[in-house]
Amino acid sequence: MSNSDDLSFGSSGPELQITSILMDVDGTMTRIRPGGRVPVGSDVRLAELLARKRNISVEQALRLIRSQKDLDQNCIFFWAQKFGIEEEQLWKVMLEDWKGYIDLPDDLGFFLKEMKKRGIPIYSATTNSRRMTLLKMAVGSLAEFDETPYLAGFYSGNYFHDPRGKFAPDYFPKILKAGQFDPNKTLMIGDEYGHDCAPSLAAGIRWAVLIDRDSPQPLEANENGLIRINSLRHIVPCISSGR
């Protein structure tokens, strides 16, 4: 399967017996605000704090940060630790930046709270690190610096120490193995067919939800396990605990 438009859909929602949910962040939990300001680069924000700490210029601090080996394979908060900068200090600065760029749709909070009531754990499956996932959820007051009541775990792009991160072909098989998830009772939710739905289905995950909040259709499903929705509210009645 290469394109969701190649698949035929029906309008009735399937009954899903689910024991674990994997969920993307960007475009799935979040959306770009109309007229939103693109955040200042996280390395620049770290450089500003490092410059003050060491009494050097921001340019010098930035060169020092960017000279680090494997910079892109580690979260910016990892490097904050390495340079002696408090993670929470950097996190709070970045949070203010992201508040001007994204918001969290109302259906996200509804969905997360409903799944928590039903005892169905949700895990992030995203390029975002644990700390960045919490930061973006905090934009909508669904997380704090070090915790959220709505996620049971985090499978970030750097979780398996593969430079390809989420785009590695064995990313989803590794998640299934690491979490000891039953693929027949696992649901993946994302906003990109090629990066979220197709690879999760190929890994044996029974159900994949493709969310497109601009779609006129509330819910469509096909026999191959792909479900398309325009709001997380529409998938909630389909889900029950498979435990």
PDB file of C-alpha atoms in Angstrom:
ATOM      1  CA  MET A   1       0.000   0.000   0.000  1.00  0.00           C
ATOM      2  CA  SER A   2       1.513   3.314  -1.002  1.00  0.00           C
ATOM      3  CA  ASN A   3      -1.357   5.748  -1.004  1.00  0.00           C
ATOM      4  CA  SER A   4      -4.519   5.776   1.090  1.00  0.00           C
ATOM      5  CA  ASP A   5      -6.488   7.068  -1.891  1.00  0.00           C
ATOM      6  CA  ASP A   6      -5.959   3.701  -3.599  1.00  0.00           C
ATOM      7  CA  LEU A   7      -8.074   1.954  -0.971  1.00  0.00           C
ATOM      8  CA  SER A   8     -11.849   1.568  -0.857  1.00  0.00           C
ATOM      9  CA  PHE A   9     -13.682   2.668   2.275  1.00  0.00           C
ATOM     10  CA  GLY A  10     -17.012   2.172   3.985  1.00  0.00           C
ATOM     11  CA  SER A  11     -18.685   4.664   6.306  1.00  0.00           C
ATOM     12  CA  SER A  12     -19.390   2.345   9.247  1.00  0.00           C
ATOM     13  CA  GLY A  13     -16.871   2.158  12.052  1.00  0.00           C
ATOM     14  CA  PRO A  14     -15.425  -1.210  13.071  1.00  0.00           C
ATOM     15  CA  GLU A  15     -15.524  -2.542  16.608  1.00  0.00           C
ATOM     16  CA  LEU A  16     -12.002  -2.341  17.981  1.00  0.00           C
ATOM     17  CA  GLN A  17     -10.811  -4.457  20.903  1.00  0.00           C
ATOM     18  CA  ILE A  18      -7.700  -2.533  21.899  1.00  0.00           C
ATOM     19  CA  THR A  19      -5.074  -3.037  24.607  1.00  0.00           C
ATOM     20  CA  SER A  20      -2.549  -0.416  23.473  1.00  0.00           C
ATOM     21  CA  ILE A  21      -2.531   2.723  21.342  1.00  0.00           C
ATOM     22  CA  LEU A  22       0.459   4.260  19.568  1.00  0.00           C
ATOM     23  CA  MET A  23       0.120   7.916  18.673  1.00  0.00           C
ATOM     24  CA  ASP A  24       2.020  10.414  16.557  1.00  0.00           C
ATOM     25  CA  VAL A  25       2.459  13.998  17.802  1.00  0.00           C
ATOM     26  CA  ASP A  26       2.960  16.602  15.048  1.00  0.00           C
ATOM     27  CA  GLY A  27      -0.246  17.056  13.061  1.00  0.00           C
ATOM     28  CA  THR A  28      -1.997  14.400  15.140  1.00  0.00           C
ATOM     29  CA  MET A  29      -1.911  15.843  18.644  1.00  0.00           C
ATOM     30  CA  THR A  30      -1.026  19.321  17.403  1.00  0.00           C
ATOM     31  CA  ARG A  31      -1.899  21.746  14.636  1.00  0.00           C
ATOM     32  CA  ILE A  32      -0.242  24.939  13.453  1.00  0.00           C
ATOM     33  CA  ARG A  33      -1.996  28.078  14.631  1.00  0.00           C
ATOM     34  CA  PRO A  34      -3.255  30.445  11.906  1.00  0.00           C
ATOM     35  CA  GLY A  35      -0.527  33.041  11.562  1.00  0.00           C
ATOM     36  CA  GLY A  36       1.623  31.152  14.035  1.00  0.00           C
ATOM     37  CA  ARG A  37       5.219  32.231  14.562  1.00  0.00           C
ATOM     38  CA  VAL A  38       7.819  29.588  13.719  1.00  0.00           C
ATOM     39  CA  PRO A  39       9.720  28.851  16.951  1.00  0.00           C
ATOM     40  CA  VAL A  40      13.309  29.957  17.370  1.00  0.00           C
ATOM     41  CA  GLY A  41      15.613  26.966  16.842  1.00  0.00           C
ATOM     42  CA  SER A  42      16.126  24.882  19.958  1.00  0.00           C
ATOM     43  CA  ASP A  43      19.891  25.019  19.466  1.00  0.00           C
ATOM     44  CA  VAL A  44      19.709  28.819  19.404  1.00  0.00           C
ATOM     45  CA  ARG A  45      17.722  28.875  22.652  1.00  0.00           C
ATOM     46  CA  LEU A  46      20.282  26.574  24.240  1.00  0.00           C
ATOM     47  CA  ALA A  47      23.087  28.784  22.904  1.00  0.00           C
ATOM     48  CA  GLU A  48      21.517  31.849  24.525  1.00  0.00           C
ATOM     49  CA  LEU A  49      21.475  30.144  27.915  1.00  0.00           C
ATOM     50  CA  LEU A  50      24.976  28.756  27.457  1.00  0.00           C
ATOM     51  CA  ALA A  51      26.304  32.174  26.426  1.00  0.00           C
ATOM     52  CA  ARG A  52      24.990  33.711  29.643  1.00  0.00           C
ATOM     53  CA  LYS A  53      26.377  30.866  31.737  1.00  0.00           C
ATOM     54  CA  ARG A  54      29.889  31.057  30.245  1.00  0.00           C
ATOM     55  CA  ASN A  55      29.954  34.766  29.479  1.00  0.00           C
ATOM     56  CA  ILE A  56      30.586  34.201  25.774  1.00  0.00           C
ATOM     57  CA  SER A  57      28.739  35.363  22.679  1.00  0.00           C
ATOM     58  CA  VAL A  58      25.677  33.514  21.409  1.00  0.00           C
ATOM     59  CA  GLU A  59      27.560  32.899  18.160  1.00  0.00           C
ATOM     60  CA  GLN A  60      30.410  31.220  20.050  1.00  0.00           C
ATOM     61  CA  ALA A  61      27.985  29.133  22.068  1.00  0.00           C
ATOM     62  CA  LEU A  62      26.116  28.093  18.942  1.00  0.00           C
ATOM     63  CA  ARG A  63      29.331  26.999  17.215  1.00  0.00           C
ATOM     64  CA  LEU A  64      30.221  24.948  20.270  1.00  0.00           C
ATOM     65  CA  ILE A  65      26.836  23.241  20.303  1.00  0.00           C
ATOM     66  CA  ARG A  66      26.833  22.531  16.575  1.00  0.00           C
ATOM     67  CA  SER A  67      30.320  21.057  16.742  1.00  0.00           C
ATOM     68  CA  GLN A  68      29.111  18.175  18.903  1.00  0.00           C
ATOM     69  CA  LYS A  69      29.228  14.709  17.401  1.00  0.00           C
ATOM     70  CA  ASP A  70      25.836  13.069  16.801  1.00  0.00           C
ATOM     71  CA  LEU A  71      24.030  16.330  17.532  1.00  0.00           C
ATOM     72  CA  ASP A  72      20.934  15.312  15.566  1.00  0.00           C
ATOM     73  CA  GLN A  73      20.736  11.862  17.139  1.00  0.00           C
ATOM     74  CA  ASN A  74      20.149  13.219  20.624  1.00  0.00           C
ATOM     75  CA  CYS A  75      17.449  15.434  22.073  1.00  0.00           C
ATOM     76  CA  ILE A  76      18.390  19.081  22.637  1.00  0.00           C
ATOM     77  CA  PHE A  77      17.733  18.492  26.343  1.00  0.00           C
ATOM     78  CA  PHE A  78      20.461  15.840  26.342  1.00  0.00           C
ATOM     79  CA  TRP A  79      22.872  18.534  25.209  1.00  0.00           C
ATOM     80  CA  ALA A  80      21.537  20.956  27.807  1.00  0.00           C
ATOM     81  CA  GLN A  81      22.587  18.427  30.446  1.00  0.00           C
ATOM     82  CA  LYS A  82      26.000  18.034  28.834  1.00  0.00           C
ATOM     83  CA  PHE A  83      26.591  21.782  28.951  1.00  0.00           C
ATOM     84  CA  GLY A  84      25.366  22.170  32.520  1.00  0.00           C
ATOM     85  CA  ILE A  85      22.145  23.981  31.617  1.00  0.00           C
ATOM     86  CA  GLU A  86      19.040  23.080  33.610  1.00  0.00           C
ATOM     87  CA  GLU A  87      16.665  21.212  31.324  1.00  0.00           C
ATOM     88  CA  GLU A  88      13.597  22.813  32.839  1.00  0.00           C
ATOM     89  CA  GLN A  89      15.013  26.292  32.217  1.00  0.00           C
ATOM     90  CA  LEU A  90      15.424  25.527  28.507  1.00  0.00           C
ATOM     91  CA  TRP A  91      12.053  23.750  28.404  1.00  0.00           C
ATOM     92  CA  LYS A  92      10.189  26.779  29.759  1.00  0.00           C
ATOM     93  CA  VAL A  93      11.808  29.117  27.222  1.00  0.00           C
ATOM     94  CA  MET A  94      10.964  26.772  24.366  1.00  0.00           C
ATOM     95  CA  LEU A  95       7.413  26.273  25.640  1.00  0.00           C
ATOM     96  CA  GLU A  96       6.710  29.982  25.230  1.00  0.00           C
ATOM     97  CA  ASP A  97       8.013  29.796  21.654  1.00  0.00           C
ATOM     98  CA  TRP A  98       5.801  26.840  20.796  1.00  0.00           C
ATOM     99  CA  LYS A  99       2.709  28.435  22.340  1.00  0.00           C
ATOM    100  CA  GLY A 100       2.911  30.996  19.551  1.00  0.00           C
ATOM    101  CA  TYR A 101       3.114  28.346  16.837  1.00  0.00           C
ATOM    102  CA  ILE A 102       0.843  25.416  17.667  1.00  0.00           C
ATOM    103  CA  ASP A 103      -2.291  24.594  19.559  1.00  0.00           C
ATOM    104  CA  LEU A 104      -3.945  21.346  20.585  1.00  0.00           C
ATOM    105  CA  PRO A 105      -7.351  20.625  19.024  1.00  0.00           C
ATOM    106  CA  ASP A 106     -10.221  20.023  21.438  1.00  0.00           C
ATOM    107  CA  ASP A 107     -10.708  16.468  20.212  1.00  0.00           C
ATOM    108  CA  LEU A 108      -7.271  15.503  21.543  1.00  0.00           C
ATOM    109  CA  GLY A 109      -8.092  16.214  25.183  1.00  0.00           C
ATOM    110  CA  PHE A 110     -11.429  14.439  24.818  1.00  0.00           C
ATOM    111  CA  PHE A 111      -9.768  11.374  23.298  1.00  0.00           C
ATOM    112  CA  LEU A 112      -6.942  11.146  25.831  1.00  0.00           C
ATOM    113  CA  LYS A 113      -9.310  11.471  28.772  1.00  0.00           C
ATOM    114  CA  GLU A 114     -11.733   8.878  27.387  1.00  0.00           C
ATOM    115  CA  MET A 115      -8.969   6.329  26.823  1.00  0.00           C
ATOM    116  CA  LYS A 116      -7.673   6.918  30.345  1.00  0.00           C
ATOM    117  CA  LYS A 117     -11.171   6.272  31.731  1.00  0.00           C
ATOM    118  CA  ARG A 118     -11.270   2.991  29.803  1.00  0.00           C
ATOM    119  CA  GLY A 119      -7.848   1.924  31.016  1.00  0.00           C
ATOM    120  CA  ILE A 120      -6.329   1.801  27.532  1.00  0.00           C
ATOM    121  CA  PRO A 121      -2.702   2.984  27.621  1.00  0.00           C
ATOM    122  CA  ILE A 122      -1.388   5.376  24.977  1.00  0.00           C
ATOM    123  CA  TYR A 123       2.257   5.579  23.909  1.00  0.00           C
ATOM    124  CA  SER A 124       3.880   8.200  21.719  1.00  0.00           C
ATOM    125  CA  ALA A 125       5.280   6.991  18.375  1.00  0.00           C
ATOM    126  CA  THR A 126       6.949  10.071  16.981  1.00  0.00           C
ATOM    127  CA  THR A 127      10.129  11.797  15.898  1.00  0.00           C
ATOM    128  CA  ASN A 128       9.751  13.952  19.025  1.00  0.00           C
ATOM    129  CA  SER A 129      11.747  13.073  22.114  1.00  0.00           C
ATOM    130  CA  ARG A 130       9.960  12.419  25.386  1.00  0.00           C
ATOM    131  CA  ARG A 131      10.744  15.928  26.588  1.00  0.00           C
ATOM    132  CA  MET A 132       9.543  17.549  23.338  1.00  0.00           C
ATOM    133  CA  THR A 133       6.354  15.498  23.402  1.00  0.00           C
ATOM    134  CA  LEU A 134       5.647  16.738  26.922  1.00  0.00           C
ATOM    135  CA  LEU A 135       6.449  20.297  25.849  1.00  0.00           C
ATOM    136  CA  LYS A 136       3.986  20.221  22.961  1.00  0.00           C
ATOM    137  CA  MET A 137       1.278  18.649  25.109  1.00  0.00           C
ATOM    138  CA  ALA A 138       1.930  21.352  27.717  1.00  0.00           C
ATOM    139  CA  VAL A 139       0.872  23.970  25.156  1.00  0.00           C
ATOM    140  CA  GLY A 140      -2.655  22.717  25.803  1.00  0.00           C
ATOM    141  CA  SER A 141      -2.128  22.066  29.534  1.00  0.00           C
ATOM    142  CA  LEU A 142      -2.087  18.289  29.013  1.00  0.00           C
ATOM    143  CA  ALA A 143       1.424  17.810  30.403  1.00  0.00           C
ATOM    144  CA  GLU A 144       4.036  19.329  32.659  1.00  0.00           C
ATOM    145  CA  PHE A 145       7.824  19.390  32.447  1.00  0.00           C
ATOM    146  CA  ASP A 146       8.342  15.806  33.538  1.00  0.00           C
ATOM    147  CA  GLU A 147       4.983  14.088  33.320  1.00  0.00           C
ATOM    148  CA  THR A 148       1.569  13.699  31.779  1.00  0.00           C
ATOM    149  CA  PRO A 149      -1.280  11.566  33.094  1.00  0.00           C
ATOM    150  CA  TYR A 150      -2.307  10.667  29.550  1.00  0.00           C
ATOM    151  CA  LEU A 151       0.689   8.773  28.158  1.00  0.00           C
ATOM    152  CA  ALA A 152       1.965   5.471  29.503  1.00  0.00           C
ATOM    153  CA  GLY A 153       5.272   5.640  27.640  1.00  0.00           C
ATOM    154  CA  PHE A 154       7.273   7.235  24.853  1.00  0.00           C
ATOM    155  CA  TYR A 155       8.707   5.632  21.702  1.00  0.00           C
ATOM    156  CA  SER A 156      10.602   8.609  20.381  1.00  0.00           C
ATOM    157  CA  GLY A 157      12.621   8.737  17.188  1.00  0.00           C
ATOM    158  CA  ASN A 158      15.826   8.303  19.184  1.00  0.00           C
ATOM    159  CA  TYR A 159      14.491   5.544  21.455  1.00  0.00           C
ATOM    160  CA  PHE A 160      16.255   2.725  19.583  1.00  0.00           C
ATOM    161  CA  HIS A 161      19.442   4.732  18.905  1.00  0.00           C
ATOM    162  CA  ASP A 162      18.945   4.504  15.150  1.00  0.00           C
ATOM    163  CA  PRO A 163      19.831   7.714  13.252  1.00  0.00           C
ATOM    164  CA  ARG A 164      16.836   7.084  10.980  1.00  0.00           C
ATOM    165  CA  GLY A 165      14.555   7.322  13.992  1.00  0.00           C
ATOM    166  CA  LYS A 166      10.878   6.853  13.216  1.00  0.00           C
ATOM    167  CA  PHE A 167      11.696   6.429   9.538  1.00  0.00           C
ATOM    168  CA  ALA A 168      13.692   3.239  10.088  1.00  0.00           C
ATOM    169  CA  PRO A 169      11.879   0.281   8.450  1.00  0.00           C
ATOM    170  CA  ASP A 170      12.001  -1.711  11.684  1.00  0.00           C
ATOM    171  CA  TYR A 171      10.755   1.108  13.931  1.00  0.00           C
ATOM    172  CA  PHE A 172       7.271  -0.339  14.469  1.00  0.00           C
ATOM    173  CA  PRO A 173       8.428  -3.975  14.782  1.00  0.00           C
ATOM    174  CA  LYS A 174      10.867  -2.814  17.464  1.00  0.00           C
ATOM    175  CA  ILE A 175       8.057  -1.038  19.332  1.00  0.00           C
ATOM    176  CA  LEU A 176       5.926  -4.179  19.294  1.00  0.00           C
ATOM    177  CA  LYS A 177       8.831  -6.191  20.683  1.00  0.00           C
ATOM    178  CA  ALA A 178       9.925  -3.608  23.260  1.00  0.00           C
ATOM    179  CA  GLY A 179       6.415  -3.097  24.599  1.00  0.00           C
ATOM    180  CA  GLN A 180       5.354  -6.731  24.200  1.00  0.00           C
ATOM    181  CA  PHE A 181       2.235  -5.447  22.484  1.00  0.00           C
ATOM    182  CA  ASP A 182      -0.296  -7.748  20.852  1.00  0.00           C
ATOM    183  CA  PRO A 183      -0.368  -6.443  17.250  1.00  0.00           C
ATOM    184  CA  ASN A 184      -3.950  -7.655  16.826  1.00  0.00           C
ATOM    185  CA  LYS A 185      -5.058  -5.409  19.689  1.00  0.00           C
ATOM    186  CA  THR A 186      -2.860  -2.414  18.904  1.00  0.00           C
ATOM    187  CA  LEU A 187      -3.972   0.803  17.221  1.00  0.00           C
ATOM    188  CA  MET A 188      -1.689   3.374  15.572  1.00  0.00           C
ATOM    189  CA  ILE A 189      -2.942   6.948  15.085  1.00  0.00           C
ATOM    190  CA  GLY A 190      -1.196   9.451  12.821  1.00  0.00           C
ATOM    191  CA  ASP A 191      -1.711  12.126  10.206  1.00  0.00           C
ATOM    192  CA  GLU A 192       0.639  10.752   7.536  1.00  0.00           C
ATOM    193  CA  TYR A 193      -0.248   7.610   5.641  1.00  0.00           C
ATOM    194  CA  GLY A 194       3.295   6.955   4.466  1.00  0.00           C
ATOM    195  CA  HIS A 195       5.030   7.460   7.811  1.00  0.00           C
ATOM    196  CA  ASP A 196       2.350   6.419  10.305  1.00  0.00           C
ATOM    197  CA  CYS A 197      -0.238   4.106   8.811  1.00  0.00           C
ATOM    198  CA  ALA A 198       1.460   2.117   6.043  1.00  0.00           C
ATOM    199  CA  PRO A 199       4.534   1.088   8.080  1.00  0.00           C
ATOM    200  CA  SER A 200       2.505   0.216  11.178  1.00  0.00           C
ATOM    201  CA  LEU A 201       0.127  -1.956   9.158  1.00  0.00           C
ATOM    202  CA  ALA A 202       3.094  -3.555   7.400  1.00  0.00           C
ATOM    203  CA  ALA A 203       4.550  -4.385  10.826  1.00  0.00           C
ATOM    204  CA  GLY A 204       1.421  -6.405  11.607  1.00  0.00           C
ATOM    205  CA  ILE A 205      -0.457  -3.829  13.656  1.00  0.00           C
ATOM    206  CA  ARG A 206      -4.123  -4.600  13.040  1.00  0.00           C
ATOM    207  CA  TRP A 207      -5.524  -1.071  12.924  1.00  0.00           C
ATOM    208  CA  ALA A 208      -4.184   2.284  11.790  1.00  0.00           C
ATOM    209  CA  VAL A 209      -6.106   5.544  12.041  1.00  0.00           C
ATOM    210  CA  LEU A 210      -5.335   8.351   9.601  1.00  0.00           C
ATOM    211  CA  ILE A 211      -6.582  11.686  10.914  1.00  0.00           C
ATOM    212  CA  ASP A 212      -7.315  14.539   8.516  1.00  0.00           C
ATOM    213  CA  ARG A 213      -9.181  17.300  10.302  1.00  0.00           C
ATOM    214  CA  ASP A 214      -9.916  19.017   6.971  1.00  0.00           C
ATOM    215  CA  SER A 215     -11.744  16.011   5.545  1.00  0.00           C
ATOM    216  CA  PRO A 216     -15.538  16.315   5.063  1.00  0.00           C
ATOM    217  CA  GLN A 217     -16.011  12.654   6.037  1.00  0.00           C
ATOM    218  CA  PRO A 218     -16.310  11.912   9.778  1.00  0.00           C
ATOM    219  CA  LEU A 219     -15.172   8.285   9.511  1.00  0.00           C
ATOM    220  CA  GLU A 220     -14.337   5.777   6.808  1.00  0.00           C
ATOM    221  CA  ALA A 221     -12.882   2.299   7.222  1.00  0.00           C
ATOM    222  CA  ASN A 222     -11.705  -0.513   4.982  1.00  0.00           C
ATOM    223  CA  GLU A 223     -11.059  -4.209   5.425  1.00  0.00           C
ATOM    224  CA  ASN A 224      -7.284  -3.749   5.378  1.00  0.00           C
ATOM    225  CA  GLY A 225      -7.314  -2.120   8.812  1.00  0.00           C
ATOM    226  CA  LEU A 226      -7.095   1.524   7.751  1.00  0.00           C
ATOM    227  CA  ILE A 227      -9.555   3.987   9.268  1.00  0.00           C
ATOM    228  CA  ARG A 228      -9.812   7.635   8.201  1.00  0.00           C
ATOM    229  CA  ILE A 229     -11.350  10.238  10.504  1.00  0.00           C
ATOM    230  CA  ASN A 230     -11.650  14.015  10.686  1.00  0.00           C
ATOM    231  CA  SER A 231     -11.835  14.101  14.489  1.00  0.00           C
ATOM    232  CA  LEU A 232     -10.587  11.835  17.246  1.00  0.00           C
ATOM    233  CA  ARG A 233     -14.101  12.009  18.670  1.00  0.00           C
ATOM    234  CA  HIS A 234     -15.353   9.730  15.896  1.00  0.00           C
ATOM    235  CA  ILE A 235     -13.060   6.830  16.747  1.00  0.00           C
ATOM    236  CA  VAL A 236     -13.910   6.840  20.459  1.00  0.00           C
ATOM    237  CA  PRO A 237     -17.242   4.922  20.125  1.00  0.00           C
ATOM    238  CA  CYS A 238     -15.432   2.200  18.155  1.00  0.00           C
ATOM    239  CA  ILE A 239     -12.869   1.465  20.863  1.00  0.00           C
ATOM    240  CA  SER A 240     -13.269  -0.812  23.854  1.00  0.00           C
ATOM    241  CA  SER A 241     -10.682  -2.420  26.080  1.00  0.00           C
ATOM    242  CA  GLY A 242      -9.439  -5.753  24.802  1.00  0.00           C
ATOM    243  CA  ARG A 243      -8.125  -6.833  28.190  1.00  0.00           C
TER     244      ARG A 243
END
